[in-house]
Coordinates of N, CA and C in Angstrom, one line a residue:
X939 N -30.8 -10.4 -5.9 CA -32.1 -9.8 -7.5 C -32.3 -11.1 -7.7
X940 N -33.5 -11.1 -8.5 CA -33.7 -12.3 -9.5 C -32.9 -12.5 -10.4
X941 N -32.4 -11.6 -11.2 CA -31.4 -11.9 -12.2 C -30.1 -12.6 -11.5
X942 N -29.4 -12.7 -10.2 CA -28.5 -13.2 -9.7 C -29.1 -14.6 -9.1
X943 N -30.1 -14.7 -8.6 CA -30.9 -16.1 -8.2 C -30.7 -17.1 -9.4
X944 N -31.1 -16.1 -10.8 CA -31.1 -17.0 -11.8 C -29.7 -17.4 -12.2
X945 N -28.4 -16.7 -12.1 CA -27.4 -17.2 -12.4 C -26.8 -17.7 -11.2
X946 N -27.2 -18.1 -10.3 CA -26.9 -18.9 -9.1 C -27.6 -20.6 -9.4
X947 N -28.7 -20.4 -9.9 CA -29.5 -21.3 -10.0 C -28.8 -22.2 -11.0
X948 N -28.2 -21.5 -12.2 CA -27.9 -22.3 -13.5 C -26.3 -22.8 -12.7
X949 N -25.9 -22.1 -12.4 CA -24.4 -22.6 -11.8 C -24.6 -23.9 -11.1
X950 N -25.7 -23.9 -10.0 CA -25.8 -25.5 -9.3 C -26.1 -26.2 -10.1
X951 N -27.0 -26.1 -11.2 CA -27.6 -27.0 -12.1 C -26.0 -27.6 -13.2
X952 N -25.3 -27.0 -13.3 CA -24.4 -27.3 -13.9 C -23.5 -27.9 -13.4
X953 N -23.0 -27.2 -11.6 CA -22.6 -28.0 -10.9 C -22.8 -29.7 -10.9
X954 N -24.1 -29.5 -10.7 CA -24.5 -31.2 -10.1 C -24.7 -32.1 -11.4
X955 N -25.0 -31.4 -12.8 CA -24.7 -32.4 -13.7 C -23.0 -32.7 -14.2
X956 N -22.3 -31.5 -13.5 CA -20.9 -32.0 -14.0 C -20.2 -33.1 -13.1
X957 N -20.9 -33.1 -11.7 CA -20.4 -33.7 -10.5 C -20.8 -35.2 -11.0
X958 N -21.9 -35.5 -11.5 CA -22.7 -36.3 -11.6 C -22.0 -37.1 -13.0
X959 N -21.9 -36.2 -13.8 CA -21.0 -36.6 -15.3 C -19.6 -37.5 -14.4
X960 N -18.7 -36.4 -13.8 CA -17.7 -37.2 -13.6 C -17.6 -38.3 -12.8
X961 N -18.3 -38.3 -11.8 CA -18.6 -39.7 -10.9 C -18.8 -41.1 -11.9
X962 N -20.2 -40.4 -12.3 CA -21.0 -41.8 -13.1 C -20.3 -42.3 -14.2
X963 N -20.0 -41.4 -14.9 CA -19.2 -41.9 -16.3 C -18.1 -41.5 -16.6
X964 N -17.2 -40.4 -16.0 CA -15.9 -40.6 -16.3 C -15.1 -41.3 -15.6
X965 N -15.2 -41.5 -14.2 CA -14.4 -42.4 -13.3 C -15.0 -44.0 -13.6
X966 N -16.1 -44.5 -14.1 CA -16.3 -45.6 -14.7 C -15.2 -45.9 -15.8
X967 N -15.3 -45.1 -17.1 CA -14.5 -45.1 -18.2 C -13.4 -45.3 -17.9
X968 N -12.9 -44.4 -17.0 CA -11.4 -44.5 -16.6 C -11.0 -45.9 -16.5
X969 N -12.1 -46.4 -15.0 CA -11.8 -47.9 -14.5 C -11.7 -49.0 -15.6
X970 N -12.5 -49.0 -16.5 CA -12.7 -49.9 -17.5 C -11.4 -49.8 -18.8
X971 N -11.3 -48.5 -18.8 CA -9.7 -48.5 -20.0 C -8.5 -49.0 -19.1
X972 N -8.4 -49.0 -17.9 CA -7.6 -49.2 -17.0 C -7.4 -50.4 -16.6
X973 N -8.7 -51.4 -17.0 CA -8.9 -52.8 -16.4 C -9.1 -52.8 -14.6
X974 N -9.7 -51.7 -14.4 CA -9.7 -51.8 -12.7 C -11.3 -51.9 -12.2
X975 N -12.1 -52.1 -13.3 CA -13.4 -52.3 -13.0 C -13.8 -53.4 -12.3
X976 N -14.4 -53.4 -10.9 CA -15.0 -54.0 -10.1 C -16.5 -54.5 -10.3
X977 N -16.7 -55.3 -10.3 CA -18.3 -55.9 -10.0 C -19.3 -55.6 -9.2
X978 N -19.9 -54.6 -9.0 CA -20.9 -54.4 -7.5 C -20.1 -53.6 -7.0
X979 N -19.2 -52.5 -7.1 CA -18.6 -51.8 -6.5 C -19.4 -50.4 -6.5
X980 N -19.2 -50.0 -5.4 CA -20.0 -48.7 -4.7 C -19.5 -47.6 -5.6
X981 N -20.0 -46.4 -5.4 CA -19.6 -45.1 -5.7 C -18.7 -44.7 -4.9
X982 N -18.5 -45.0 -3.6 CA -17.6 -44.5 -2.8 C -16.3 -45.4 -3.0
X983 N -16.3 -46.6 -3.4 CA -15.5 -47.3 -4.0 C -15.0 -46.9 -5.5
X984 N -15.6 -46.5 -6.1 CA -14.9 -45.5 -7.2 C -14.1 -44.3 -7.1
X985 N -14.8 -43.4 -5.9 CA -14.4 -42.1 -5.7 C -12.9 -42.5 -5.0
X986 N -12.3 -43.6 -4.2 CA -11.7 -44.0 -3.3 C -10.5 -44.6 -4.8
X987 N -11.0 -45.2 -5.6 CA -10.1 -45.4 -6.6 C -9.6 -44.5 -7.5
X988 N -10.6 -43.3 -8.2 CA -9.7 -42.3 -8.1 C -8.9 -41.2 -7.5
X989 N -9.2 -41.5 -6.0 CA -8.4 -40.7 -5.6 C -6.8 -41.3 -5.6
X990 N -6.7 -42.8 -6.0 CA -5.4 -43.2 -5.9 C -5.1 -43.3 -7.2
X991 N -5.7 -42.8 -7.8 CA -4.9 -42.8 -9.5 C -4.6 -41.2 -9.8
X992 N -4.8 -40.4 -8.4 CA -4.9 -39.1 -8.6 C -5.6 -38.1 -9.3
X993 N -7.0 -38.5 -9.7 CA -7.7 -37.8 -10.6 C -8.4 -37.0 -9.4
X994 N -8.3 -37.0 -8.7 CA -9.0 -36.1 -7.8 C -7.7 -36.1 -5.8
X995 N -8.2 -34.7 -5.5 CA -7.1 -34.9 -4.3 C -7.7 -35.7 -3.0
X996 N -9.1 -35.4 -2.8 CA -9.6 -35.9 -1.6 C -10.3 -36.5 -2.0
X997 N -10.9 -38.0 -1.5 CA -11.8 -38.7 -1.4 C -13.0 -38.3 -0.9
X998 N -12.8 -38.0 0.3 CA -13.9 -37.5 1.3 C -14.4 -36.2 0.6
X999 N -13.7 -35.2 0.2 CA -14.2 -34.1 -0.8 C -15.1 -34.8 -1.8
X1000 N -14.8 -35.5 -2.3 CA -16.3 -35.8 -3.6 C -17.1 -36.5 -3.0
X1001 N -17.1 -37.4 -1.9 CA -18.1 -37.6 -1.3 C -18.9 -36.8 -0.9
X1002 N -18.6 -35.6 -0.4 CA -19.2 -34.2 0.5 C -20.0 -33.7 -1.1
X1003 N -19.1 -33.8 -2.3 CA -19.5 -33.3 -3.2 C -20.7 -34.1 -4.2
X1004 N -20.6 -35.4 -4.0 CA -21.8 -36.4 -4.4 C -22.8 -36.0 -3.3
X1005 N -22.8 -35.8 -2.0 CA -24.0 -35.4 -1.3 C -24.7 -34.4 -1.4
X1006 N -23.7 -33.3 -2.1 CA -24.1 -32.1 -2.3 C -24.8 -31.8 -3.7
X1007 N -24.6 -33.0 -4.6 CA -25.1 -33.2 -5.6 C -26.6 -33.7 -5.4
X1008 N -26.8 -34.3 -4.5 CA -27.8 -35.3 -4.0 C -29.0 -34.2 -3.6
X1009 N -28.5 -33.3 -2.9 CA -29.4 -32.5 -2.2 C -29.6 -31.1 -3.2
X1010 N -28.8 -31.1 -4.1 CA -29.5 -29.9 -5.6 C -30.7 -30.7 -5.7
X1011 N -30.3 -32.3 -6.5 CA -31.2 -33.1 -7.3 C -32.7 -33.0 -6.4
X1012 N -32.9 -33.2 -5.1 CA -33.8 -33.0 -4.3 C -34.6 -32.2 -3.4
X1013 N -33.8 -31.1 -3.3 CA -34.3 -29.8 -2.5 C -34.7 -28.8 -3.7
X1014 N -36.3 -28.2 -3.3 CA -37.0 -27.5 -4.3 C -37.1 -26.2 -3.4
X1015 N -37.1 -25.9 -2.2 CA -36.9 -25.2 -1.4 C -36.2 -24.0 -1.5
X1016 N -36.7 -22.5 -1.4 CA -35.7 -21.5 -1.7 C -34.7 -20.9 -0.4
X1017 N -35.4 -21.5 0.7 CA -34.6 -20.8 1.7 C -32.9 -22.1 1.8
X1018 N -33.5 -23.3 1.4 CA -32.3 -24.8 1.1 C -31.7 -24.3 0.2
X1019 N -32.1 -23.7 -0.8 CA -31.1 -23.7 -2.0 C -29.8 -22.5 -1.6
X1020 N -30.2 -21.6 -0.8 CA -29.2 -20.2 -0.6 C -28.0 -21.0 0.1
X1021 N -28.3 -21.8 1.1 CA -27.4 -22.5 1.6 C -26.3 -23.7 0.2
X1022 N -27.1 -24.1 -0.2 CA -26.6 -24.9 -0.6 C -25.8 -24.1 -2.1
X1023 N -26.2 -23.2 -2.3 CA -25.3 -21.7 -3.4 C -24.0 -21.9 -2.7
X1024 N -23.7 -21.7 -1.6 CA -22.3 -21.1 -0.9 C -21.6 -22.8 -0.9
X1025 N -21.9 -24.0 -0.5 CA -21.4 -25.2 -0.8 C -20.7 -25.1 -2.2
X1026 N -21.6 -24.6 -3.5 CA -21.4 -25.0 -4.3 C -20.0 -24.1 -5.0
X1027 N -20.3 -22.8 -4.3 CA -18.9 -21.8 -5.0 C -17.9 -22.7 -4.3
X1028 N -18.2 -23.1 -3.0 CA -16.8 -23.9 -2.2 C -16.3 -25.1 -2.9
X1029 N -17.3 -25.9 -3.5 CA -16.6 -26.9 -4.3 C -16.2 -26.4 -5.8
X1030 N -16.8 -25.5 -6.1 CA -16.6 -24.8 -7.6 C -15.0 -25.3 -8.3
X1031 N -13.9 -24.7 -7.2 CA -12.6 -24.9 -7.7 C -12.3 -26.6 -7.2
X1032 N -12.6 -27.4 -6.9 CA -12.1 -28.2 -6.8 C -12.8 -29.4 -8.1
X1033 N -14.0 -29.2 -8.3 CA -14.4 -29.8 -9.6 C -13.4 -29.0 -10.8
X1034 N -12.7 -28.4 -11.2 CA -12.3 -27.3 -12.3 C -10.8 -27.8 -11.8
X1035 N -10.4 -28.4 -10.7 CA -9.4 -29.0 -10.5 C -9.4 -30.5 -11.2
X1036 N -10.4 -30.9 -10.9 CA -10.3 -32.5 -11.4 C -10.8 -32.5 -12.6
X1037 N -11.5 -31.8 -13.2 CA -11.2 -31.6 -14.8 C -9.6 -31.8 -15.4
X1038 N -9.2 -30.7 -14.8 CA -7.9 -30.3 -15.2 C -6.8 -32.0 -14.8
X1039 N -7.1 -32.3 -13.8 CA -6.2 -34.0 -13.4 C -6.9 -34.9 -14.4
X1040 N -8.2 -34.9 -14.8 CA -8.6 -36.1 -15.4 C -8.0 -36.1 -17.0
X1041 N -7.8 -34.7 -17.7 CA -6.9 -34.5 -18.8 C -6.0 -34.6 -18.7
X1042 N -5.0 -34.4 -17.7 CA -3.4 -34.8 -17.5 C -3.5 -36.4 -17.6
X1043 N -4.5 -36.8 -16.5 CA -4.6 -38.8 -16.3 C -4.5 -39.3 -17.5
X1044 N -5.4 -38.7 -18.6 CA -6.2 -39.6 -19.6 C -4.7 -39.2 -21.0
X1045 N -3.9 -38.2 -21.1 CA -3.1 -38.0 -21.9 C -1.8 -38.7 -21.9
X1046 N -1.9 -40.0 -21.1 CA -1.3 -40.9 -21.3 C -1.7 -42.2 -22.0
X1047 N -2.9 -41.9 -22.6 CA -3.6 -42.9 -23.4 C -3.4 -42.2 -24.8
X1048 N -3.0 -41.4 -25.3 CA -3.2 -40.3 -26.6 C -2.0 -40.7 -27.3
X1049 N -2.8 -41.0 -28.8 CA -1.9 -41.3 -29.5 C -1.2 -40.8 -30.5
X1050 N -0.2 -40.2 -30.6 CA 0.6 -39.5 -31.6 C 0.5 -39.9 -32.7
X1051 N 0.0 -39.5 -34.2 CA -0.2 -40.1 -35.5 C 0.6 -39.4 -36.2
X1052 N 1.5 -39.3 -36.9 CA 2.1 -38.6 -37.7 C 2.5 -38.8 -39.3

């Protein structure tokens, strides 16, 4: 239905924004804090380092997520978007798990002030 389509489009848009934010902002910020920042590193390098830190379970899955995000950003045809919806649903649990892993990783930087 049109209502369902609207919900899937909203989910897809939020999925794209969150995955991009995680890769482009969060992973980069954690590298700066950990003093692991490399000049001229690629997105693939950043994803591989995130896997080594335990922020993500699989670098390959996150590379697929990045490619899916790019597809979402550049595809506007409805028939293509239906295939994208299935992929978004498949990768949402991985994104949610990653948010939890990032939170847990960052706990080591929290300071308790009594």
